[in-house]
Amino acid sequence: MLRKIRLIFALLFFTLVTLLFLDFTGTVHAWFGWMAKIQFFPALLALNVGVVLGLIILTLAFGRLYCSVICPLGVFQDGVAWLGKKRKKNRYRYSKALNWLRYGMLGLFIVAFVAKMGSLVALLAPYSAYGRMVNNLLQPVWQWGNNGLAYLAERADSYSFYSVDIWMKSLSTFLIAVLPFIVIAVLAWRNGRTYCNTICPVGTVLGFFANYSWLKPVIDTSKCVNCGLCACNCKSACIHVKEHTIDYSRCVACMDCIGNCHKGAISYVHPSGKKNAVIGDTVVSTQRRATDEQIDNARRSFLTATAVLTTASVLKAQEKNVDGGLAKIEDKQIPDRATPLTPPGSLSARNMAQHCTACQLCVSVCPNQVLRPSKDLMKLMQPEMSYERGYCRPECTKCSDVCPAGAIRPVTVADKSAIQIGHAVWVKKNCIPLTDGVDCGNCARHCPVGAIQMVPSNPDISDSPEIPVVNVERCIGCGACEHLCPARPFSAIYVEGHEMHRTV
């Protein structure tokens, strides 16, 4: 029963967290966005003390339930391992803990974090790694399916679905998503939770606390017949049948050992209530066995600790961008910005670099296709803004709504219209009124804050071609002017980023 309960909650969390990265309408985030914010490392970066303490207390009470229920990468490995068991049953065996590797990777992670090596930190963070896999490998398939439904709906005179553009955000990020996917899948297929117990820094930290958990799987030596079924089905390779010991630092509380023991020799209880129980490397002899009442209490506690209340509010689907402009002749190219643009709410490039885990949840939900992973080695995979495919609409706050790590702080629509992330710069040699001798004014017409005015290029000639003049104190850097400028391949006006954002 405990194993079934764990599986139900694990599948629920896994499905909904995956949908957070696939949903481009914002509906799923309105209901279940909190699931991203209770992931361990993002909560730690966001200084969400309540969540971090809650996860540690959960581990001290029930073991590494976070790894087997809440962490999407852990549940993903369980799914791959389950498929592997279809090929060969009872295929695991006990192995000694590679503590030198586990704590070495944790030390490397801490050093990278302190040294602000965001790319390495993002590579090792489990939630972020899973987010990149979904964003780069599964999201295009999801979008193709959506576009197919939109096509069929249109033929039936229905607009229940709308098509979206499918594009590769970054080749480097795509490759970084593919390689870990292959490595983790192969490890899980062959050996179960190898990645969790040798590389994952979160697993190592929670494994330390799991050694002292209140409830844990305990072997009753009076019932055990040394059949080895528990060890053969342990994905964490942490059950030593000959010595009747369990390495609780690696045990993820999956309950597979309990489900496969035909003698009822393993129970999920407090060790002091088990006769001839073996805990870690120490044998404990007590005078009583766990009663049915204790087991029922453990089940109730499990349900209470794992269940969370949700808030009910549903957002409308994001309308499709239908801004006009002159017909495209060729695709726009990214201008060479001296300072990259970071989203409103990120406060500064430094804050973004310090807090971002590169999970790319913000990239997934951006309806205007403005956010994309950076190619800069020092902040590889972290989001930055570019306006070739759209611009940052003043009424949209989705990236700030979904960020779980505090890299993009929540902002209101009113706040966003006053946050200056950069300023527009006019490029004279690209401007169509001067190069082609025709009137334009697209940048001034579409500026949402009225920061651009058209003035005669020659003050002495009233009917000379008009050119834009930018009020940099009023400009918020939304990129509407850059995106809608008809000049190709480089816009005649582009946005230069600010290291520190300010309110205008």
Coordinates of C-alpha atoms in Angstrom, one line a residue:
M1 CA 0.0 0.0 0.0
L2 CA 2.8 2.4 0.9
R3 CA 4.5 1.8 -2.5
K4 CA 1.2 2.4 -4.3
I5 CA 0.7 5.7 -2.5
R6 CA 4.2 6.8 -3.3
L7 CA 3.7 5.9 -7.0
I8 CA 0.5 7.9 -7.2
F9 CA 2.0 11.0 -5.8
A10 CA 5.2 10.6 -7.8
L11 CA 3.3 10.3 -11.1
L12 CA 1.1 13.2 -10.1
F13 CA 4.1 15.5 -9.4
F14 CA 6.1 14.2 -12.4
T15 CA 3.2 14.8 -14.8
L16 CA 2.3 18.3 -13.6
V17 CA 6.0 19.5 -13.4
T18 CA 6.5 18.3 -16.9
L19 CA 3.3 20.2 -18.0
L20 CA 4.8 23.3 -16.5
F21 CA 7.5 23.2 -19.2
L22 CA 5.1 22.3 -22.0
D23 CA 2.2 24.7 -21.3
F24 CA 2.5 27.9 -23.3
T25 CA -0.9 29.3 -22.3
G26 CA -0.1 29.8 -18.6
T27 CA -3.1 27.8 -17.4
V28 CA -1.1 25.0 -15.7
H29 CA 1.1 27.6 -14.0
A30 CA -1.9 29.3 -12.5
W31 CA -2.8 26.0 -10.7
F32 CA 0.5 24.2 -10.1
G33 CA 3.3 26.8 -10.4
W34 CA 4.0 26.1 -6.8
M35 CA 5.5 22.7 -7.7
A36 CA 8.5 24.4 -9.3
K37 CA 9.0 26.6 -6.3
I38 CA 9.2 23.6 -3.9
Q39 CA 12.2 22.1 -5.7
F40 CA 15.1 22.1 -3.4
F41 CA 17.8 24.0 -5.2
P42 CA 15.5 26.7 -6.7
A43 CA 14.0 27.3 -3.2
L44 CA 17.6 27.6 -1.8
L45 CA 18.6 30.2 -4.3
A46 CA 15.3 32.1 -3.8
L47 CA 16.1 32.1 0.0
N48 CA 12.8 30.4 0.6
V49 CA 13.6 29.3 4.1
G50 CA 10.2 27.8 4.7
V51 CA 10.4 25.4 1.7
V52 CA 14.1 24.4 2.4
L53 CA 13.3 23.7 6.1
G54 CA 10.2 21.9 5.1
L55 CA 12.0 19.5 2.7
I56 CA 14.7 18.9 5.4
I57 CA 12.1 18.1 8.0
L58 CA 10.3 15.9 5.5
T59 CA 13.6 14.0 5.0
L60 CA 14.3 13.7 8.7
A61 CA 10.8 12.3 9.2
F62 CA 10.4 10.0 6.2
G63 CA 13.7 9.7 4.4
R64 CA 14.4 10.8 0.9
L65 CA 10.8 11.2 -0.2
Y66 CA 11.8 14.3 -2.1
C67 CA 14.0 12.2 -4.4
S68 CA 11.3 9.6 -5.1
V69 CA 8.2 11.8 -5.2
I70 CA 8.9 15.5 -5.8
C71 CA 12.1 15.6 -7.9
P72 CA 11.1 15.1 -11.6
L73 CA 14.5 13.9 -12.6
G74 CA 14.3 11.2 -9.9
V75 CA 10.9 10.0 -11.0
F76 CA 12.2 10.1 -14.6
Q77 CA 15.0 7.7 -13.6
D78 CA 12.4 5.4 -11.9
G79 CA 10.4 5.3 -15.2
V80 CA 13.5 4.4 -17.2
A81 CA 14.5 1.8 -14.6
W82 CA 11.0 0.3 -14.7
L83 CA 11.3 -0.1 -18.5
G84 CA 14.7 -1.8 -17.9
K85 CA 13.1 -4.3 -15.6
K86 CA 10.8 -5.4 -18.4
R87 CA 13.9 -6.7 -20.1
K88 CA 15.4 -8.4 -17.0
K89 CA 13.9 -8.8 -13.6
N90 CA 15.7 -8.9 -10.3
R91 CA 18.8 -7.3 -11.9
Y92 CA 20.2 -5.0 -9.2
R93 CA 22.7 -5.9 -6.5
Y94 CA 24.3 -4.3 -3.5
S95 CA 27.3 -2.0 -4.1
K96 CA 29.3 0.0 -1.7
A97 CA 28.7 3.7 -1.6
L98 CA 31.2 5.8 -3.6
N99 CA 31.4 8.5 -1.0
W100 CA 34.6 10.0 -2.5
L101 CA 32.6 10.6 -5.7
R102 CA 29.4 11.8 -4.0
Y103 CA 31.1 14.3 -1.7
G104 CA 33.6 15.3 -4.4
M105 CA 30.7 16.3 -6.7
L106 CA 29.0 18.1 -3.9
G107 CA 32.3 20.0 -3.1
L108 CA 32.7 20.8 -6.8
F109 CA 29.1 22.1 -6.9
I110 CA 29.7 24.3 -3.8
V111 CA 32.9 25.7 -5.3
A112 CA 31.2 26.4 -8.6
F113 CA 28.4 28.2 -6.8
V114 CA 30.7 30.3 -4.6
A115 CA 32.9 31.1 -7.7
K116 CA 29.7 32.1 -9.6
M117 CA 30.3 29.5 -12.3
G118 CA 26.7 29.4 -13.2
S119 CA 27.1 27.0 -16.1
L120 CA 28.6 24.2 -14.0
V121 CA 26.0 24.8 -11.3
A122 CA 23.2 24.5 -13.8
L123 CA 24.6 21.3 -15.2
L124 CA 24.6 19.6 -11.8
A125 CA 21.2 20.9 -10.5
P126 CA 18.7 18.0 -11.0
Y127 CA 15.5 20.1 -11.5
S128 CA 17.2 22.3 -14.0
A129 CA 18.6 19.4 -16.0
Y130 CA 15.2 17.9 -16.3
G131 CA 13.7 21.2 -17.3
R132 CA 16.2 21.6 -20.2
M133 CA 15.4 18.0 -21.4
V134 CA 11.7 18.7 -21.5
N135 CA 12.1 22.2 -23.0
N136 CA 14.5 21.1 -25.8
L137 CA 13.3 17.5 -26.5
L138 CA 9.7 17.1 -25.6
Q139 CA 8.3 20.6 -26.1
P140 CA 8.7 20.6 -29.9
V141 CA 6.7 17.3 -30.1
W142 CA 4.0 18.9 -27.9
Q143 CA 3.8 22.0 -30.1
W144 CA 3.6 19.9 -33.3
G145 CA 0.7 18.1 -31.7
N146 CA -0.9 21.4 -30.7
N147 CA -0.5 22.8 -34.3
G148 CA -2.1 19.6 -35.7
L149 CA -5.1 20.1 -33.5
A150 CA -5.2 23.8 -34.4
Y151 CA -5.2 22.9 -38.1
L152 CA -8.1 20.4 -37.6
A153 CA -10.0 22.9 -35.4
E154 CA -9.7 25.6 -38.1
R155 CA -11.1 23.3 -40.7
A156 CA -14.1 22.8 -38.4
D157 CA -14.5 26.6 -37.9
S158 CA -13.4 26.3 -34.3
Y159 CA -10.7 28.4 -32.6
S160 CA -10.2 26.3 -29.5
F161 CA -6.5 25.9 -30.4
Y162 CA -4.1 28.2 -32.0
S163 CA -0.8 27.3 -33.8
V164 CA 2.6 28.4 -32.4
D165 CA 6.0 28.7 -33.9
I166 CA 8.4 25.8 -33.4
W167 CA 12.1 26.9 -33.3
M168 CA 15.4 25.9 -31.8
K169 CA 16.3 28.4 -29.1
S170 CA 20.0 27.5 -29.0
L171 CA 22.0 24.6 -30.6
S172 CA 24.4 24.5 -27.7
T173 CA 21.6 24.2 -25.1
F174 CA 20.0 21.6 -27.3
L175 CA 23.2 19.5 -27.2
I176 CA 23.6 20.1 -23.5
A177 CA 20.0 18.7 -23.0
V178 CA 20.6 15.7 -25.2
L179 CA 23.9 14.5 -23.7
P180 CA 22.7 14.4 -20.0
F181 CA 19.4 12.8 -21.2
I182 CA 21.4 10.0 -22.8
V183 CA 23.8 9.6 -19.9
I184 CA 21.1 9.6 -17.2
A185 CA 18.8 7.3 -19.2
V186 CA 21.6 4.8 -19.7
L187 CA 22.6 4.8 -16.1
A188 CA 19.0 4.4 -15.0
W189 CA 18.3 1.6 -17.5
R190 CA 21.3 -0.4 -16.3
N191 CA 21.7 0.5 -12.6
G192 CA 18.6 2.5 -11.4
R193 CA 19.5 5.5 -9.2
T194 CA 23.2 5.7 -10.0
Y195 CA 23.0 9.3 -11.0
C196 CA 21.1 10.3 -7.8
N197 CA 23.6 8.6 -5.5
T198 CA 26.9 9.5 -7.2
I199 CA 26.5 12.8 -9.0
C200 CA 23.4 14.7 -7.8
P201 CA 24.4 17.3 -5.1
V202 CA 20.8 17.5 -3.8
G203 CA 20.7 13.7 -3.3
T204 CA 24.0 13.9 -1.4
V205 CA 22.7 16.6 0.9
L206 CA 19.4 15.0 1.6
G207 CA 21.2 11.6 2.0
F208 CA 23.0 13.0 5.0
F209 CA 19.8 13.9 6.7
A210 CA 18.1 10.7 5.7
N211 CA 20.6 8.8 7.9
Y212 CA 18.7 10.2 10.9
S213 CA 15.1 9.9 9.5
W214 CA 12.4 8.8 12.0
L215 CA 10.7 6.3 9.7
K216 CA 12.7 4.1 7.4
P217 CA 12.7 0.6 5.9
V218 CA 13.9 -1.8 8.6
I219 CA 14.8 -5.5 8.2
D220 CA 13.4 -8.0 10.7
T221 CA 16.1 -10.7 11.0
S222 CA 13.7 -13.1 12.6
K223 CA 11.6 -13.2 9.4
C224 CA 14.3 -12.7 6.8
V225 CA 15.3 -15.9 4.8
N226 CA 18.1 -14.2 2.9
C227 CA 16.3 -14.7 -0.5
G228 CA 17.8 -11.5 -1.8
L229 CA 14.7 -10.2 -3.5
C230 CA 14.9 -6.9 -1.7
A231 CA 18.4 -6.2 -2.9
C232 CA 17.7 -7.5 -6.4
N233 CA 14.9 -4.9 -6.7
C234 CA 16.6 -2.0 -4.9
K235 CA 17.3 0.7 -7.5
S236 CA 19.7 2.4 -5.1
A237 CA 21.8 -0.7 -4.5
C238 CA 21.8 0.0 -0.8
I239 CA 20.5 -3.2 0.8
H240 CA 23.3 -5.7 1.9
V241 CA 21.4 -8.9 2.4
K242 CA 24.2 -10.9 4.0
E243 CA 24.7 -8.3 6.7
H244 CA 21.0 -7.3 6.8
T245 CA 22.0 -3.6 6.5
I246 CA 20.5 -0.7 4.6
D247 CA 22.5 2.4 3.6
Y248 CA 19.9 5.0 4.4
S249 CA 21.9 7.8 2.8
R250 CA 21.2 6.2 -0.5
C251 CA 17.8 4.8 0.1
V252 CA 15.1 7.0 -1.7
A253 CA 12.2 5.4 0.2
C254 CA 10.7 4.0 -3.0
M255 CA 9.2 1.0 -1.0
D256 CA 10.2 -1.5 -3.7
C257 CA 11.9 -3.7 -1.2
I258 CA 8.8 -3.9 1.0
G259 CA 6.6 -4.7 -2.0
N260 CA 8.9 -7.5 -3.2
C261 CA 9.5 -9.1 0.2
H262 CA 7.2 -12.2 0.4
K263 CA 8.0 -12.8 4.1
G264 CA 7.1 -9.4 5.4
A265 CA 10.6 -9.0 6.7
I266 CA 10.9 -5.3 5.8
S267 CA 8.7 -2.7 7.3
Y268 CA 8.6 1.1 7.0
V269 CA 8.7 2.0 10.8
H270 CA 10.8 3.7 13.4
P271 CA 13.7 1.4 14.1
S272 CA 13.2 1.3 17.9
G273 CA 9.9 -0.5 17.4
K274 CA 11.4 -3.4 15.4
K275 CA 12.7 -6.6 16.9
N276 CA 16.2 -7.6 15.8
A277 CA 16.2 -4.7 13.4
V278 CA 19.4 -3.7 11.5
I279 CA 20.0 0.0 11.0
G280 CA 22.9 1.0 8.7
D281 CA 25.8 -1.0 10.1
T282 CA 24.5 -1.4 13.6
V283 CA 22.3 -4.2 14.9
V284 CA 19.6 -3.1 17.4
S285 CA 17.7 -5.6 19.5
T286 CA 14.5 -4.5 21.1
Q287 CA 11.6 -6.2 22.9
R288 CA 8.6 -5.5 20.6
R289 CA 7.5 -5.5 17.0
A290 CA 5.7 -2.7 15.1
T291 CA 2.0 -2.8 15.7
D292 CA -0.7 -2.3 13.0
E293 CA -1.5 1.0 14.7
Q294 CA 2.1 2.2 14.2
I295 CA 2.0 1.3 10.5
D296 CA -1.3 3.1 10.1
N297 CA 0.1 6.2 11.8
A298 CA 3.1 6.0 9.4
R299 CA 0.8 5.9 6.4
R300 CA -1.3 8.8 7.6
S301 CA 1.9 10.8 8.3
F302 CA 3.1 10.0 4.8
L303 CA -0.1 11.3 3.2
T304 CA -0.1 14.4 5.4
A305 CA 3.5 15.3 4.6
T306 CA 3.2 14.8 0.9
A307 CA -0.2 16.4 0.1
V308 CA -0.2 20.2 -0.5
L309 CA -3.1 22.6 -1.0
T310 CA -3.4 24.3 -4.4
T311 CA -4.8 27.8 -5.3
A312 CA -7.6 28.0 -7.8
S313 CA -7.2 30.6 -10.5
V314 CA -7.2 30.1 -14.2
L315 CA -5.6 32.4 -16.8
K316 CA -6.8 32.9 -20.3
A317 CA -4.8 31.4 -23.1
Q318 CA -2.2 33.9 -24.5
E319 CA -3.4 35.5 -27.7
K320 CA -1.3 35.0 -30.7
N321 CA 1.1 37.8 -31.7
V322 CA -0.4 39.4 -34.8
D323 CA 1.5 42.7 -35.0
G324 CA 2.0 43.9 -38.5
G325 CA 4.8 45.8 -40.2
L326 CA 6.2 45.6 -43.7
A327 CA 6.6 42.2 -45.3
K328 CA 9.8 40.3 -44.4
I329 CA 12.4 40.1 -47.0
E330 CA 14.9 38.1 -44.9
D331 CA 15.3 37.0 -41.3
K332 CA 16.6 39.5 -38.8
Q333 CA 20.0 39.0 -37.2
I334 CA 20.8 39.5 -33.6
P335 CA 22.6 42.9 -33.1
D336 CA 25.9 43.0 -31.3
R337 CA 24.8 44.2 -27.8
A338 CA 27.6 45.5 -25.5
T339 CA 25.4 44.5 -22.6
P340 CA 22.9 41.5 -22.8
L341 CA 19.3 42.1 -21.9
T342 CA 17.8 40.4 -18.8
P343 CA 14.1 40.2 -18.2
P344 CA 12.2 42.8 -16.1
G345 CA 12.2 41.6 -12.5
S346 CA 15.8 40.2 -12.7
L347 CA 17.0 43.5 -11.1
S348 CA 20.5 43.2 -12.7
A349 CA 22.8 40.9 -14.7
R350 CA 24.5 40.0 -11.4
N351 CA 21.3 39.0 -9.7
M352 CA 20.4 36.8 -12.7
A353 CA 23.8 35.1 -12.7
Q354 CA 23.7 34.4 -9.0
H355 CA 20.2 33.0 -8.8
C356 CA 19.3 31.5 -12.1
T357 CA 19.5 27.6 -12.3
A358 CA 19.0 27.6 -16.1
C359 CA 15.9 25.4 -15.8
Q360 CA 14.4 27.4 -18.8
L361 CA 10.9 27.5 -17.4
C362 CA 10.7 31.2 -18.3
V363 CA 11.9 30.4 -21.8
S364 CA 9.1 27.8 -22.1
V365 CA 6.3 30.1 -21.0
C366 CA 7.4 33.3 -22.9
P367 CA 4.5 33.8 -25.3
N368 CA 6.4 36.4 -27.4
Q369 CA 9.5 34.2 -28.0
V370 CA 11.8 36.9 -26.6
L371 CA 13.7 34.7 -24.1
R372 CA 16.3 32.3 -25.2
P373 CA 19.3 30.5 -23.6
S374 CA 22.5 32.4 -23.5
K375 CA 25.6 31.1 -25.5
D376 CA 28.0 32.9 -23.2
L377 CA 30.2 30.3 -21.5
M378 CA 30.0 32.1 -18.1
K379 CA 26.2 32.1 -18.1
L380 CA 25.5 29.3 -20.5
M381 CA 21.9 28.3 -20.7
Q382 CA 20.6 31.2 -18.6
P383 CA 17.9 33.3 -20.3
E384 CA 18.6 36.5 -22.1
M385 CA 16.4 38.6 -24.3
S386 CA 16.4 39.2 -28.1
Y387 CA 13.8 40.7 -30.3
E388 CA 14.0 39.0 -33.7
R389 CA 10.8 36.9 -33.1
G390 CA 8.8 39.3 -30.9
Y391 CA 9.1 42.0 -28.3
C392 CA 8.6 42.1 -24.5
R393 CA 4.9 43.2 -24.1
P394 CA 4.3 45.6 -21.2
E395 CA 1.2 43.6 -20.2
C396 CA 3.0 40.3 -19.9
T397 CA 4.6 39.1 -16.6
K398 CA 4.7 35.4 -17.2
C399 CA 8.5 34.9 -16.7
S400 CA 8.4 36.6 -13.4
D401 CA 5.3 34.6 -12.3
V402 CA 7.0 31.2 -12.9
C403 CA 10.6 31.7 -11.9
P404 CA 11.2 29.4 -8.8
A405 CA 14.7 30.6 -7.9
G406 CA 14.3 34.3 -7.4
A407 CA 16.3 35.1 -10.5
I408 CA 13.3 37.0 -11.9
R409 CA 11.3 38.6 -9.1
P410 CA 7.5 38.9 -9.3
V411 CA 6.4 42.1 -10.9
T412 CA 3.0 43.6 -11.6
V413 CA 1.9 45.0 -15.0
A414 CA 2.2 48.5 -13.6
D415 CA 5.7 47.8 -12.3
K416 CA 6.8 46.4 -15.6
S417 CA 5.9 49.4 -17.6
A418 CA 8.2 51.4 -15.4
I419 CA 11.2 49.1 -15.3
Q420 CA 14.0 50.1 -17.6
I421 CA 16.0 47.1 -18.7
G422 CA 17.8 49.0 -21.5
H423 CA 17.4 51.8 -24.0
A424 CA 16.9 52.0 -27.7
V425 CA 19.8 53.1 -29.9
W426 CA 19.3 54.5 -33.5
V427 CA 21.6 53.2 -36.3
K428 CA 21.6 55.9 -39.0
K429 CA 23.1 53.8 -41.8
N430 CA 20.2 51.2 -41.6
C431 CA 17.2 53.6 -41.4
I432 CA 14.8 53.2 -44.3
P433 CA 13.8 57.0 -44.7
L434 CA 17.5 57.7 -45.3
T435 CA 18.5 54.6 -47.3
D436 CA 15.4 54.3 -49.4
G437 CA 13.9 57.7 -49.2
V438 CA 10.4 56.5 -48.0
D439 CA 8.5 57.4 -44.9
C440 CA 8.4 54.8 -42.1
G441 CA 7.9 55.7 -38.5
N442 CA 7.2 52.1 -37.4
C443 CA 9.3 52.5 -34.2
A444 CA 7.5 55.6 -33.1
R445 CA 4.0 54.3 -33.8
H446 CA 4.6 51.1 -31.8
C447 CA 6.5 52.4 -28.8
P448 CA 4.2 51.7 -25.9
V449 CA 5.7 54.4 -23.7
G450 CA 6.0 57.2 -26.3
A451 CA 9.8 57.3 -26.0
I452 CA 10.4 57.8 -29.7
Q453 CA 9.5 60.8 -31.8
M454 CA 9.9 61.4 -35.5
V455 CA 11.7 64.6 -36.5
P456 CA 12.9 66.0 -39.8
S457 CA 16.4 64.6 -40.7
N458 CA 17.3 68.1 -41.8
P459 CA 16.0 70.8 -39.5
D460 CA 16.4 73.4 -42.2
I461 CA 14.1 71.5 -44.6
S462 CA 10.6 70.9 -43.2
D463 CA 9.7 68.2 -45.7
S464 CA 12.9 66.2 -45.3
P465 CA 12.6 62.5 -44.4
E466 CA 11.7 62.0 -40.8
I467 CA 14.0 60.0 -38.5
P468 CA 13.5 58.7 -35.0
V469 CA 14.8 60.4 -31.8
V470 CA 14.9 58.3 -28.7
N471 CA 14.2 59.7 -25.2
V472 CA 16.5 57.3 -23.3
E473 CA 15.1 58.5 -19.9
R474 CA 11.7 57.3 -20.9
C475 CA 12.5 54.2 -22.9
I476 CA 12.1 50.9 -21.0
G477 CA 13.8 48.6 -23.5
C478 CA 10.8 46.5 -24.4
G479 CA 12.1 46.0 -28.0
A480 CA 8.9 46.9 -29.9
C481 CA 10.9 49.3 -32.0
E482 CA 13.6 46.8 -32.8
H483 CA 11.2 44.0 -33.6
L484 CA 8.9 46.0 -35.8
C485 CA 11.6 47.9 -37.7
P486 CA 11.4 46.8 -41.4
A487 CA 15.1 47.2 -42.0
R488 CA 16.9 43.9 -42.8
P489 CA 18.9 42.0 -41.8
F490 CA 19.8 44.4 -39.0
S491 CA 17.2 46.8 -37.5
A492 CA 17.8 50.5 -37.7
I493 CA 17.1 50.7 -34.0
Y494 CA 18.0 48.2 -31.4
V495 CA 18.0 47.9 -27.6
E496 CA 21.2 48.1 -25.6
G497 CA 20.9 46.4 -22.2
H498 CA 21.6 47.8 -18.7
E499 CA 23.7 46.0 -16.1
M500 CA 21.4 47.4 -13.4
H501 CA 17.7 47.9 -14.0
R502 CA 16.0 51.1 -12.8
T503 CA 12.6 52.5 -12.5
V504 CA 11.6 55.3 -14.8

